[in-house]
XYZ file of C-alpha atoms in Angstrom:
375
model
C -0.084 0.119 -0.011
C 1.329 3.637 -0.963
C 0.336 6.835 0.451
C 0.497 9.841 -1.676
C 0.030 13.695 -1.352
C -1.274 15.593 -4.187
C -2.651 19.087 -4.787
C -5.321 20.594 -7.344
C -4.011 23.199 -9.469
C -6.591 25.350 -7.634
C -5.205 24.980 -4.255
C -3.502 28.003 -2.644
C -0.692 25.554 -1.414
C 2.309 26.974 -3.261
C 5.041 24.616 -5.337
C 8.079 26.315 -5.096
C 11.089 23.851 -4.577
C 12.134 20.078 -4.489
C 11.011 18.136 -1.661
C 12.886 14.629 -1.274
C 10.720 11.448 -0.660
C 9.966 10.345 2.709
C 10.036 6.676 3.078
C 8.753 4.485 5.702
C 10.652 1.221 6.714
C 8.706 -1.712 6.545
C 8.617 -5.486 7.355
C 11.111 -7.506 4.734
C 8.589 -10.022 4.999
C 5.712 -8.203 3.678
C 3.791 -10.357 0.875
C 3.602 -7.199 -1.112
C 5.606 -3.989 -2.235
C 4.543 -1.543 0.548
C 6.023 2.282 1.089
C 4.920 5.621 1.980
C 5.670 8.838 0.302
C 4.258 12.264 -0.468
C 4.256 13.804 -3.837
C 2.375 16.216 -5.763
C -0.056 15.857 -8.939
C -1.742 18.013 -10.837
C -5.440 18.190 -11.414
C -5.478 15.397 -14.048
C -3.263 13.263 -12.023
C -0.339 13.541 -13.854
C 3.090 13.723 -11.922
C 4.260 17.291 -11.947
C 7.163 17.250 -9.472
C 8.178 16.776 -5.788
C 7.369 20.047 -4.185
C 7.263 21.269 -0.432
C 4.089 22.688 0.753
C 3.789 26.123 1.509
C 0.812 28.301 3.104
C 0.567 31.859 5.074
C -1.194 31.980 8.420
C -4.835 32.806 8.354
C -5.587 31.199 4.783
C -6.871 27.787 4.468
C -5.277 25.210 2.163
C -6.286 22.161 0.582
C -4.167 19.069 0.601
C -5.303 15.834 -1.388
C -3.901 12.417 -0.293
C -4.206 9.394 -2.151
C -4.150 5.842 -0.634
C -3.273 3.436 -3.471
C -2.817 -0.543 -2.867
C -0.298 -2.322 -5.642
C -1.788 -5.825 -6.644
C -3.978 -6.136 -3.439
C -7.615 -5.973 -3.498
C -8.574 -3.044 -1.547
C -10.093 -3.826 1.969
C -13.631 -1.802 2.400
C -12.503 -1.851 6.324
C -9.597 0.548 5.508
C -9.133 3.347 7.869
C -7.124 6.349 6.881
C -6.188 8.719 9.852
C -4.277 11.996 9.321
C -2.814 14.248 11.973
C -1.433 17.876 12.345
C 1.296 18.813 14.623
C 4.011 21.482 15.169
C 3.078 25.114 14.170
C -0.746 25.760 15.185
C -3.076 24.693 12.310
C -6.454 22.668 12.410
C -8.281 20.675 10.197
C -11.458 22.549 8.734
C -12.941 19.964 6.487
C -12.247 16.120 5.356
C -13.880 14.590 2.243
C -13.408 11.555 0.306
C -14.485 11.569 -3.364
C -15.976 8.145 -3.465
C -18.266 9.335 -0.553
C -16.947 7.523 2.199
C -17.366 8.866 5.869
C -14.682 11.551 7.379
C -14.868 12.922 10.894
C -12.502 15.751 12.037
C -11.725 17.279 15.379
C -9.034 19.695 16.023
C -5.820 18.014 14.554
C -7.041 14.754 13.624
C -9.214 13.582 10.605
C -10.198 9.939 10.274
C -11.726 8.547 6.970
C -13.218 5.096 6.365
C -12.187 4.168 2.988
C -14.458 1.213 0.954
C -11.926 1.661 -1.984
C -12.948 0.303 -5.495
C -12.356 0.833 -8.918
C -14.307 3.882 -9.359
C -11.961 6.269 -7.227
C -10.675 9.208 -8.998
C -6.935 9.129 -7.442
C -3.632 9.126 -9.464
C -1.150 6.274 -10.034
C 1.933 6.567 -8.204
C 4.511 7.555 -10.447
C 5.946 3.855 -12.247
C 3.794 1.687 -9.980
C 1.033 -0.807 -11.100
C -1.751 0.467 -8.714
C -5.559 -0.054 -8.104
C -6.708 2.940 -6.652
C -8.535 2.651 -3.350
C -9.468 6.488 -1.971
C -8.801 10.046 -2.574
C -9.281 12.727 -0.191
C -9.612 16.296 0.305
C -8.396 18.093 3.351
C -9.047 21.555 4.617
C -6.214 22.967 6.742
C -6.092 26.232 8.460
C -2.612 27.331 9.798
C -2.963 30.162 12.109
C 1.015 30.440 13.585
C 4.012 31.025 11.287
C 6.187 28.067 11.566
C 6.220 23.993 10.354
C 3.215 22.269 10.285
C 3.967 18.501 10.139
C 0.875 16.612 8.410
C 0.751 12.660 8.869
C -0.833 9.905 6.998
C -1.453 6.360 8.732
C -3.127 3.633 6.661
C -3.858 0.854 8.931
C -2.822 -2.861 7.529
C -4.791 -4.947 5.962
C -5.284 -8.732 5.436
C -2.628 -9.264 3.118
C -0.364 -7.248 5.443
C -0.841 -6.000 8.818
C 1.938 -3.587 8.579
C 0.372 0.030 8.978
C 1.848 2.242 6.502
C 2.879 5.767 7.698
C 4.119 8.987 6.165
C 4.386 12.470 6.940
C 5.564 16.227 4.925
C 5.725 19.535 6.387
C 3.762 22.439 5.287
C 5.840 25.863 6.092
C 3.712 28.884 6.975
C 4.836 32.412 6.679
C 3.513 35.449 8.406
C 0.539 37.184 6.597
C 2.055 39.488 4.005
C 0.057 42.940 4.711
C 1.002 46.316 3.884
C 1.982 48.551 6.766
C -0.638 51.048 8.412
C 0.139 54.386 9.818
C -2.128 55.352 12.839
C -0.518 58.346 14.467
C 2.091 61.151 13.421
C 3.703 63.081 16.173
C 4.447 66.175 16.059
C 1.804 66.529 13.059
C 3.176 69.715 11.987
C 6.600 71.772 11.521
C 8.003 74.153 9.372
C 8.311 73.844 5.618
C 12.422 74.241 5.899
C 11.802 70.709 7.093
C 14.502 68.913 9.915
C 11.464 68.123 12.460
C 11.990 64.679 14.132
C 8.546 62.749 13.535
C 7.724 59.433 15.314
C 5.136 57.416 13.224
C 3.056 54.903 14.999
C 1.346 51.830 13.239
C 1.941 48.458 12.333
C 3.742 46.297 9.822
C 7.095 48.345 9.956
C 9.357 45.701 10.290
C 11.778 46.047 7.062
C 10.548 49.498 6.140
C 12.495 50.689 3.270
C 11.142 54.002 2.741
C 9.024 56.789 4.458
C 7.454 59.519 2.506
C 6.048 63.141 2.948
C 3.849 63.308 0.273
C 5.998 62.786 -2.658
C 9.109 63.714 -0.978
C 11.242 61.106 0.823
C 12.108 61.253 4.674
C 15.725 62.479 5.413
C 16.110 59.886 7.839
C 14.701 56.558 8.684
C 15.042 54.344 11.857
C 12.587 51.544 12.266
C 12.126 51.274 16.061
C 9.813 48.417 16.135
C 7.224 46.952 13.897
C 5.055 49.761 15.126
C 7.220 52.524 15.486
C 9.591 54.728 13.133
C 11.301 57.741 13.990
C 12.136 60.118 10.797
C 12.952 63.532 9.803
C 10.697 65.388 7.700
C 12.101 66.867 4.580
C 11.651 70.356 3.541
C 8.761 71.483 1.542
C 8.073 74.198 -1.178
C 4.509 75.084 0.150
C 2.574 74.949 3.337
C 0.022 72.343 4.034
C -1.089 68.852 4.861
C 0.544 66.043 3.103
C 0.078 62.092 3.906
C 2.937 60.331 5.420
C 3.661 56.834 3.652
C 5.567 53.840 4.555
C 7.149 51.445 2.287
C 8.004 47.664 3.270
C 8.513 44.711 1.306
C 4.885 44.196 1.536
C 3.854 47.207 0.429
C 2.819 50.753 0.886
C 0.475 52.091 3.571
C -2.993 53.283 2.188
C -3.434 57.018 3.376
C -5.900 58.392 5.852
C -6.489 61.204 8.015
C -4.174 59.679 10.556
C -1.353 60.228 8.686
C -1.374 63.878 7.955
C 1.628 66.148 8.581
C 0.936 69.891 8.172
C 3.896 71.735 6.906
C 3.782 75.248 8.231
C 5.602 78.532 8.512
C 8.681 78.969 10.492
C 7.386 81.615 12.619
C 9.799 82.400 15.457
C 8.000 85.041 17.618
C 7.598 88.566 17.246
C 10.566 91.014 17.136
C 11.065 93.903 19.358
C 9.580 96.328 20.343
C 6.656 93.756 20.820
C 7.163 91.199 23.719
C 5.946 87.609 23.238
C 3.285 85.832 25.587
C 2.991 85.603 28.456
C 4.460 89.405 28.919
C 1.885 92.068 28.446
C 2.977 95.058 26.306
C 2.211 98.548 27.744
C 1.192 100.842 24.801
C -0.717 104.445 24.200
C -4.196 103.668 22.518
C -4.311 105.477 19.225
C -0.601 104.764 18.427
C 0.701 102.463 15.345
C 2.494 99.367 16.605
C 4.827 97.469 14.190
C 4.045 93.588 14.411
C 7.669 92.578 13.207
C 8.478 88.962 12.372
C 10.082 86.389 10.562
C 9.178 83.180 8.367
C 12.961 81.994 7.538
C 12.438 83.683 4.314
C 10.791 85.706 1.407
C 7.319 83.611 1.512
C 5.267 86.242 -0.824
C 3.027 88.754 0.934
C -0.026 86.371 0.742
C 0.889 85.062 4.030
C -2.140 86.137 6.135
C -5.232 84.094 6.450
C -8.442 86.101 5.486
C -9.526 88.488 7.990
C -6.092 88.314 9.558
C -4.890 90.109 11.858
C -7.755 90.712 14.407
C -8.290 91.615 18.094
C -10.089 90.724 20.998
C -10.273 92.084 24.433
C -8.491 90.043 27.447
C -8.549 90.055 30.949
C -5.491 92.062 32.141
C -4.390 89.750 35.075
C -5.064 86.174 33.277
C -4.957 87.072 29.779
C -8.025 85.057 29.217
C -10.337 86.190 26.650
C -13.442 88.308 27.994
C -15.811 87.474 25.419
C -15.986 86.171 21.772
C -16.009 89.691 20.000
C -13.293 90.244 17.596
C -12.502 93.038 15.277
C -9.993 93.477 12.464
C -6.510 94.836 13.577
C -6.630 98.203 11.082
C -3.312 99.125 9.689
C -1.681 99.833 6.632
C -1.170 96.475 5.207
C 1.894 93.762 5.124
C 5.632 94.620 3.806
C 8.398 92.747 3.596
C 12.093 93.810 3.958
C 14.616 91.748 2.082
C 17.368 93.146 3.777
C 16.388 91.650 7.398
C 14.316 89.279 5.908
C 11.517 90.482 7.877
C 7.699 91.271 7.580
C 5.960 93.933 9.406
C 2.235 94.716 9.853
C 1.808 98.276 10.842
C -1.127 98.037 13.204
C -2.944 101.148 14.008
C -4.679 101.126 17.172
C -7.811 102.753 18.267
C -8.490 105.434 20.974
C -11.426 103.709 21.931
C -9.074 100.612 23.713
C -7.791 103.008 26.263
C -7.940 101.375 29.616
C -8.386 97.650 28.430
C -6.126 95.015 27.358
C -6.456 93.547 23.942
C -4.900 90.512 22.302
C -3.842 90.813 18.653
C -3.485 87.533 16.785
C -1.714 87.442 13.516
C -3.314 84.149 11.787
C -1.013 82.832 8.670
C -2.413 81.267 5.654
C -0.913 77.799 7.498
C -3.622 78.072 9.781
C -1.251 78.911 12.526
C -2.045 81.617 15.194
C 0.392 83.777 16.725
C -0.369 86.265 19.632
C 0.691 89.323 21.433
C -0.984 91.119 24.529
C -1.393 94.701 25.247
C -2.279 96.825 28.091
C -3.681 100.513 26.629
C -3.599 103.585 28.706
C-alpha cells in the first residue's frame, strides 16, 4: 500500500522547490511492495514534481492525499488517519471523493475508505496500482512555522503492517501592507528637519518613508509599530500624507497619517514682547508687528481677516468675550535686507484702559498672538 499526497491546481498551497521523498521502513517479510511517500500531482492526475507545501498564516489550504494499493484487492474496512502537529493548525474539512465517511476533530481527521475501481485518485509514479481512495483535507494554519501533516493507513488482511508517512507545510506570516495610525508631532516648518515619530503596524523591514511625494531625510525602524524619521523640506505649506513602504507594500493614506507644513514663525521681534508678557502701549498709536518666516514667502501669507483683535483680562490674559475685530493698519510689507515682515497695526483710542490681544493668523492656519495693556 502506498500513501501519496497531491494537490489540485486551484489549491492555494504553493509549489516552490524540490522535496525529497519520505520513506517509511516496512517489514522485509511483507507479502507485497509497501512504502509511504508524499508527492504532488496536477488536477488530471499527472505527476508534476516533488514540491514542498507552503501556506500563509490565516489562509486555508487544501491538501489532497491518495491511498493506493499495488496488486492487492482494497479492503473496504480500511481506515486512513491524518494528524497535524508543530505550528498551530487545525482541520476545517475532510472529504473522500468516493463518498466514504470522514470525521474531523481539531488536529485529527479519520476517514473510512471503502476503496474500489471507481476512485478518482492518480497512480503513483511508475507503479502498478489499484486506486482505493482520494481525499481532500482543508487545513487552516494560524501560526508562522512548520506544520507536520502525517498520514497513516492501517494494515490489511494481506499485510498487517501499517503505513505511515509525513510531510511538512511551511507557514509564513501574513504579508500585509503597513498601516499608519499616528504622527507626532503632526506639523512642522517648511524648512524641514523636524524629528517625527510614526506609529502603526507592519513596519518591520521598512525601506522608505515619504512626506507626500518627498522622501524623508532619515529613517529608523524602532519596532514593528514605531518609526522615527526626519521631515524633509517642502516648497509649500499645507497637509501631506506620510506613507511607509515595506517589502509587503505601501500604507494606504488616511486622515491619521497627515503632517502639516507650516511657516517657520519664531515670535514677534522687538519692540513687541511675546506671551506671557503684556506690552504697555498708548491707545491710538501705530504698533509695528515684526516677524520672520525664514525667508520671503510672498505677501499672501495672512489668513482672510487677519490680523484681528479681541479684549482679554488684564490679569489672566483670558478672553473676556468672543467679540473680535479687524486690526486696522497700513498693510503688510517685507524687508528683503532683514528678511522681516512688518504689519503696522493702527490702534484705536477706544481701547484706552483695556487689554487687547492681537492675533496674526497665517495662511497655514497657525495663530500667533501678543497681549497689550492700553493707557
